[in-house]
mmCIF file of C-alpha atoms in Angstrom:
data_model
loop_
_atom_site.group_PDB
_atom_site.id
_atom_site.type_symbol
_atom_site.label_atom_id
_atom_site.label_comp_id
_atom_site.label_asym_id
_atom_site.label_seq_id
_atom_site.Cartn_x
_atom_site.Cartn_y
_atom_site.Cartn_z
ATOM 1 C CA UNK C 1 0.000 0.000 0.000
ATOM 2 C CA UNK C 2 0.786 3.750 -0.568
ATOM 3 C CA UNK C 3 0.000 6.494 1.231
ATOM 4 C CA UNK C 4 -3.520 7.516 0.639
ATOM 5 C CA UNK C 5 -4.592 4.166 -0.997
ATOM 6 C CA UNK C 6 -7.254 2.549 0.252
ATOM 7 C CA UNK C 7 -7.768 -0.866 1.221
ATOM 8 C CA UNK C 8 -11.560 -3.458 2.015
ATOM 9 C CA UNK C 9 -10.636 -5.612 4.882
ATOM 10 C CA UNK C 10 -13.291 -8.614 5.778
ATOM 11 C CA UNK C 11 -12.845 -10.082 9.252
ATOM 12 C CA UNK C 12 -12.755 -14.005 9.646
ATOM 13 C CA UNK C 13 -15.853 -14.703 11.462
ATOM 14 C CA UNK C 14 -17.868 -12.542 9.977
ATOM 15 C CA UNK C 15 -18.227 -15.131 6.825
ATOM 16 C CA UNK C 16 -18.892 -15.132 3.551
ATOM 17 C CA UNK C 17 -21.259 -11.824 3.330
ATOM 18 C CA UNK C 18 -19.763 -10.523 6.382
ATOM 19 C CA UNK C 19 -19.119 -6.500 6.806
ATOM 20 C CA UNK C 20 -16.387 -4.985 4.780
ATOM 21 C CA UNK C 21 -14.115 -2.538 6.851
ATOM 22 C CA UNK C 22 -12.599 0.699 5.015
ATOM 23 C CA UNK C 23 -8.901 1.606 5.914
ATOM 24 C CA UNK C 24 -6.931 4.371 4.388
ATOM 25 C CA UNK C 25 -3.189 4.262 4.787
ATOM 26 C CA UNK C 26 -2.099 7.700 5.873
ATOM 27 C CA UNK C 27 1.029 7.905 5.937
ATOM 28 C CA UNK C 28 4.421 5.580 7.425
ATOM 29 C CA UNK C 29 6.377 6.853 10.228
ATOM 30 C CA UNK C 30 9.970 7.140 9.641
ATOM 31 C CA UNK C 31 11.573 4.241 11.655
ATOM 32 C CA UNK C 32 14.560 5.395 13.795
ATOM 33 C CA UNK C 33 17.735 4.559 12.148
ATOM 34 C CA UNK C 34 20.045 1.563 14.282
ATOM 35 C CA UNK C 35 22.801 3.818 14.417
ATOM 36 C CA UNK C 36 20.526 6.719 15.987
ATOM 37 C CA UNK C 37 19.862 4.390 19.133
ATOM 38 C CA UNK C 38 21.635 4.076 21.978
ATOM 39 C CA UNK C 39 24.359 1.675 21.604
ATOM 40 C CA UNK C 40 22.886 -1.009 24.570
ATOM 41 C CA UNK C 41 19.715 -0.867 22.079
ATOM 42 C CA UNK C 42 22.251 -2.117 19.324
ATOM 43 C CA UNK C 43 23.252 -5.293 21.100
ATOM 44 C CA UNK C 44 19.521 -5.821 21.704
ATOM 45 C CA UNK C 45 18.868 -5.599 18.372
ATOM 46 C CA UNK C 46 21.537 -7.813 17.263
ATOM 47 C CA UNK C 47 20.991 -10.786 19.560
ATOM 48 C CA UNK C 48 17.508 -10.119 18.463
ATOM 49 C CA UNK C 49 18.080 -10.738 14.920
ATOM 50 C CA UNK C 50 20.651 -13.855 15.902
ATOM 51 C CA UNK C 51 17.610 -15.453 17.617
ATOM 52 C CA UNK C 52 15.284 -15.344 14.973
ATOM 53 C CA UNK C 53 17.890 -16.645 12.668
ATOM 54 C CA UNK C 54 18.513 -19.382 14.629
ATOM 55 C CA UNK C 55 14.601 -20.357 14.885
ATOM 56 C CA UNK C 56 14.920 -19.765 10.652
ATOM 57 C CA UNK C 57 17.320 -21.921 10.566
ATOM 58 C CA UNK C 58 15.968 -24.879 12.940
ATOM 59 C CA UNK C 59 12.786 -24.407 10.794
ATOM 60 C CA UNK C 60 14.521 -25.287 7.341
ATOM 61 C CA UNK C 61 14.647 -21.853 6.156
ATOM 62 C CA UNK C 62 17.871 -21.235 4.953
ATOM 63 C CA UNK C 63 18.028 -18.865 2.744
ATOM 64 C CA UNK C 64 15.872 -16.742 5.314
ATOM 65 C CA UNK C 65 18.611 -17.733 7.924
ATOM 66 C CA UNK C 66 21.140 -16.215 6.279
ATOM 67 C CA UNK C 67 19.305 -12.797 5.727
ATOM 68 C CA UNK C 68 18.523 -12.363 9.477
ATOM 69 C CA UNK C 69 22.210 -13.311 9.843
ATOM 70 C CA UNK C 70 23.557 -10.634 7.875
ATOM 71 C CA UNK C 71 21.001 -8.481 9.102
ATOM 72 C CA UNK C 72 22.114 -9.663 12.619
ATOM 73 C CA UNK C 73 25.996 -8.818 11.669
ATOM 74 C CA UNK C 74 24.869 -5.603 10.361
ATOM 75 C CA UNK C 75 23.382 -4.564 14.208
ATOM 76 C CA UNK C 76 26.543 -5.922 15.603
ATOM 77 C CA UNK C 77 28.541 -3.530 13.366
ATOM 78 C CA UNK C 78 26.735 -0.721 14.656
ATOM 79 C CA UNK C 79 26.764 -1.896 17.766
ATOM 80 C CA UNK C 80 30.736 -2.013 17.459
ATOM 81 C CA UNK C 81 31.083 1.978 17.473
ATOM 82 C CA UNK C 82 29.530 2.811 21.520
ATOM 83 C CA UNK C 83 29.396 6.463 22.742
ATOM 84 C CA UNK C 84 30.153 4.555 25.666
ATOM 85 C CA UNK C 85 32.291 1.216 27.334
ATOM 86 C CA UNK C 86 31.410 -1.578 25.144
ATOM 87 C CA UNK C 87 31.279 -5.392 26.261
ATOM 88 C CA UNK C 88 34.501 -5.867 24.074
ATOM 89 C CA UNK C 89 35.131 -9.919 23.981
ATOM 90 C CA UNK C 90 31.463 -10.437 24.529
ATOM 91 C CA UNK C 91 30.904 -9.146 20.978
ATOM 92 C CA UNK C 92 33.914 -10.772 19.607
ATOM 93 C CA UNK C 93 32.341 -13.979 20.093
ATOM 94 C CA UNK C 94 28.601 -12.415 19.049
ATOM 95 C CA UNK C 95 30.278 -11.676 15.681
ATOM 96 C CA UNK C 96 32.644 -14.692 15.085
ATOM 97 C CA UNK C 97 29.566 -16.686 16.119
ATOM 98 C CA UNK C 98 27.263 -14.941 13.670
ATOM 99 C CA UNK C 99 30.099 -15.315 10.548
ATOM 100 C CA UNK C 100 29.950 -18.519 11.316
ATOM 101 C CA UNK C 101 26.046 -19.746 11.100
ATOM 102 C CA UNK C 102 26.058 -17.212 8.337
ATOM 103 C CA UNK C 103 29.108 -19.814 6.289
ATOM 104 C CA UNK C 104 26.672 -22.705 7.438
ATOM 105 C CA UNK C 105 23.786 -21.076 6.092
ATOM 106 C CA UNK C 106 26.022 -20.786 2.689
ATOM 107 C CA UNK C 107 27.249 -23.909 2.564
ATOM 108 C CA UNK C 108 23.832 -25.189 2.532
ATOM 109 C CA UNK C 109 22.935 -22.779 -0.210
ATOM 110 C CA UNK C 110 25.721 -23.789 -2.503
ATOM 111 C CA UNK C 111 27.842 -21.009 -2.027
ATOM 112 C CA UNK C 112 31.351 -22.002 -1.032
ATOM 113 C CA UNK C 113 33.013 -18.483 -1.927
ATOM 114 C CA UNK C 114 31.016 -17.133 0.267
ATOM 115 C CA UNK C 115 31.260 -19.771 2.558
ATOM 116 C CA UNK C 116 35.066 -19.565 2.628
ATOM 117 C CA UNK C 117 34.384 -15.389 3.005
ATOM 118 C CA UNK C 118 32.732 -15.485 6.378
ATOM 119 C CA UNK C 119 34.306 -18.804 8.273
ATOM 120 C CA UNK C 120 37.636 -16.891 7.747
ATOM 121 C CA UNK C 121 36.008 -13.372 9.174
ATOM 122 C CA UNK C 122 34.767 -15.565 12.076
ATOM 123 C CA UNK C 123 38.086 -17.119 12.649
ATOM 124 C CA UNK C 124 39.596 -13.731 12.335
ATOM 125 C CA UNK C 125 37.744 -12.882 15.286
ATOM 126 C CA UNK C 126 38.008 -16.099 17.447
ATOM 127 C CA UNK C 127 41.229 -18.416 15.921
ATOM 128 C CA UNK C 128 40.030 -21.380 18.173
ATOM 129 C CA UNK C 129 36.443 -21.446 16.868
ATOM 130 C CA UNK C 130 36.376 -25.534 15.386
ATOM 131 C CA UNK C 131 33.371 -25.118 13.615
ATOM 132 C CA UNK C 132 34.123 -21.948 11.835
ATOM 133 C CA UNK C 133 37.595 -24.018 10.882
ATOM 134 C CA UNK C 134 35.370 -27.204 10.147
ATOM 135 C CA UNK C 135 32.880 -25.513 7.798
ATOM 136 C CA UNK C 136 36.019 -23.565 5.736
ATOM 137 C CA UNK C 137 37.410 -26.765 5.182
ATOM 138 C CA UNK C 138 34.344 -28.069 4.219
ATOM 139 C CA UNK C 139 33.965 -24.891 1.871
ATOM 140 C CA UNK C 140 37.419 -24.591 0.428
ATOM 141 C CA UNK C 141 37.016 -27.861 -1.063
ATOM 142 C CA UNK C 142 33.798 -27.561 -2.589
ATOM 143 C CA UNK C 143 35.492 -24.241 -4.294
ATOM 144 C CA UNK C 144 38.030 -27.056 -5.333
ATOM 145 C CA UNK C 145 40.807 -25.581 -3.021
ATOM 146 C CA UNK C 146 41.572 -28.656 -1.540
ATOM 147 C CA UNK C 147 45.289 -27.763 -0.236
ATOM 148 C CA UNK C 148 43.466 -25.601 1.972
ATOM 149 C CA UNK C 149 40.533 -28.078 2.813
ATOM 150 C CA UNK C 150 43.226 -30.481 4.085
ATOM 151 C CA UNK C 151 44.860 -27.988 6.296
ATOM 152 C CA UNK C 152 42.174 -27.035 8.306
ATOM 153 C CA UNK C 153 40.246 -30.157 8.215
ATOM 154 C CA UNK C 154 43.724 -31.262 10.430
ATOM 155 C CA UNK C 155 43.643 -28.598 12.277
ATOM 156 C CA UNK C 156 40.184 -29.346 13.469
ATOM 157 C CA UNK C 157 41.069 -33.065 13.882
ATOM 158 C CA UNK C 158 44.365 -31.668 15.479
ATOM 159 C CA UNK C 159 42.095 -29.983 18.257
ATOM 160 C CA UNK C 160 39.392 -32.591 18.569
ATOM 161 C CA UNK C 161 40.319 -36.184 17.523
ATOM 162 C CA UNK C 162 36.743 -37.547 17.770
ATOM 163 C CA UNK C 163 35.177 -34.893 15.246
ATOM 164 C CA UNK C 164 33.594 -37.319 13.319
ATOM 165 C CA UNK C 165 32.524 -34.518 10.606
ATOM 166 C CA UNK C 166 35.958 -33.460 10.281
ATOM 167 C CA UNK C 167 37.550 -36.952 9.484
ATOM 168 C CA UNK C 168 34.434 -38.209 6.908
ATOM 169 C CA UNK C 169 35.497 -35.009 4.983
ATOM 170 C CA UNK C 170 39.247 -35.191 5.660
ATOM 171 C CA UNK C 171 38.809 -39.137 3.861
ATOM 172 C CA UNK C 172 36.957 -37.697 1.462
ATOM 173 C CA UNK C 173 39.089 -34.448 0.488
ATOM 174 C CA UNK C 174 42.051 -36.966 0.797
ATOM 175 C CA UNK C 175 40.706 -39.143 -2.393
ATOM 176 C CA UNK C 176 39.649 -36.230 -4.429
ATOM 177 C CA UNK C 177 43.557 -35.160 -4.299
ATOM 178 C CA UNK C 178 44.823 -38.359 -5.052
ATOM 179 C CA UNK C 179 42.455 -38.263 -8.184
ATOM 180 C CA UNK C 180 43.471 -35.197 -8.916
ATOM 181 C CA UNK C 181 46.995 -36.004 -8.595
ATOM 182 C CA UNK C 182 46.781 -39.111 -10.376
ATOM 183 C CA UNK C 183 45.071 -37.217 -13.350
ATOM 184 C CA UNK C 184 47.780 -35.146 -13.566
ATOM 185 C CA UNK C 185 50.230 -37.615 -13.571
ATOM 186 C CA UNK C 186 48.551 -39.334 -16.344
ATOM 187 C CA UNK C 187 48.192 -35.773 -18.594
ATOM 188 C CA UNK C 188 52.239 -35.499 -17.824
ATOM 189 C CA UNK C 189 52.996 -39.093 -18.573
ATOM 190 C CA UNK C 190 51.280 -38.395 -22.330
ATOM 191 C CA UNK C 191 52.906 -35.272 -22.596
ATOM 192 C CA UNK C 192 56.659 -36.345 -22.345
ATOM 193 C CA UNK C 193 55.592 -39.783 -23.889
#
């Protein structure tokens, strides 16, 4: 709707022949820009947003997930910049926790660069985070970066031995390099043959 447009509402229970309702729109009111609030407000927002991208996400919407996750790291950006003390490590871990449901969310929408992007922002942020590690691995070698995919697919099997994830993948990115190295061996072997 615009402003001035109208618009015939029909309640529910009134039924089929029920009583129409008139409503003219107006006007909006402006909403009060994120940075314009007080920075507390920020963090509220932002954990806001994380928590409804989390329920997105346990629902099966992914691609929903990953807006209110950027929308989520967005908050947290502004939320970075206080007029006041600011709860530093506390939103360390907000924001290498948010990079990393956002790679998740990418992953599962076939986007590995992107993947890659944020699970290296989050471990940026927190070097120790395993899952962050776990789901660059898993990205870099769907990009087909598999040098890469190997190193921190160890390094997350370095941390935790029994990440089962971590050492299905590790198997798998293993073969996919011997292929590839075998495939190359066999394009050299015809070249110099």
């Amino acid at each position: 709707m615009a402003a001035g447009e109208w618009a015939w509402l029909c309640p529910a229970q009134a039924g089929p022949l029920g009583a129409f309702l008139g409503v003219r729109l107006g006007g909006f009111s402006r909403a009060t820009p994120l940075w314009a609030e007080p920075w507390v407000e920020r963090w509220v927002v932002a954990d806001e947003r994380r928590r409804r991208a989390e329920q997105l996400l346990t629902e099966g919407a992914v691609g929903a997930a990953a807006r209110a996750y950027s929308q989520a790291l967005r908050a947290a950006a502004a939320a970075m910049t206080p007029a006041g003390p600011s709860p530093w490590e506390a939103a360390m871990t907000l924001k290498a926790e948010l990079h990393a449901q956002l790679a998740l969310c990418q992953l599962r929408l076939g986007l590995p660069v992107a993947a890659v992007a944020n699970a290296g922002k989050a471990l940026q942020l927190r070097p120790q985070h395993l899952e962050a590690r776990y789901r660059r691995g898993v990205a870099a070698a769907a990009t087909g970066d598999l040098d890469a995919a190997t190193e921190d697919l160890r390094e997350v099997l370095r941390a935790e031995p029994s990440h089962a994830r971590a050492g299905r993948e590790l198997r798998r990115v293993r073969e996919a390099a011997r292929q590839r190295d075998a495939g190359l061996a066999r394009r050299l072997g015809r070249l110099f043959a």
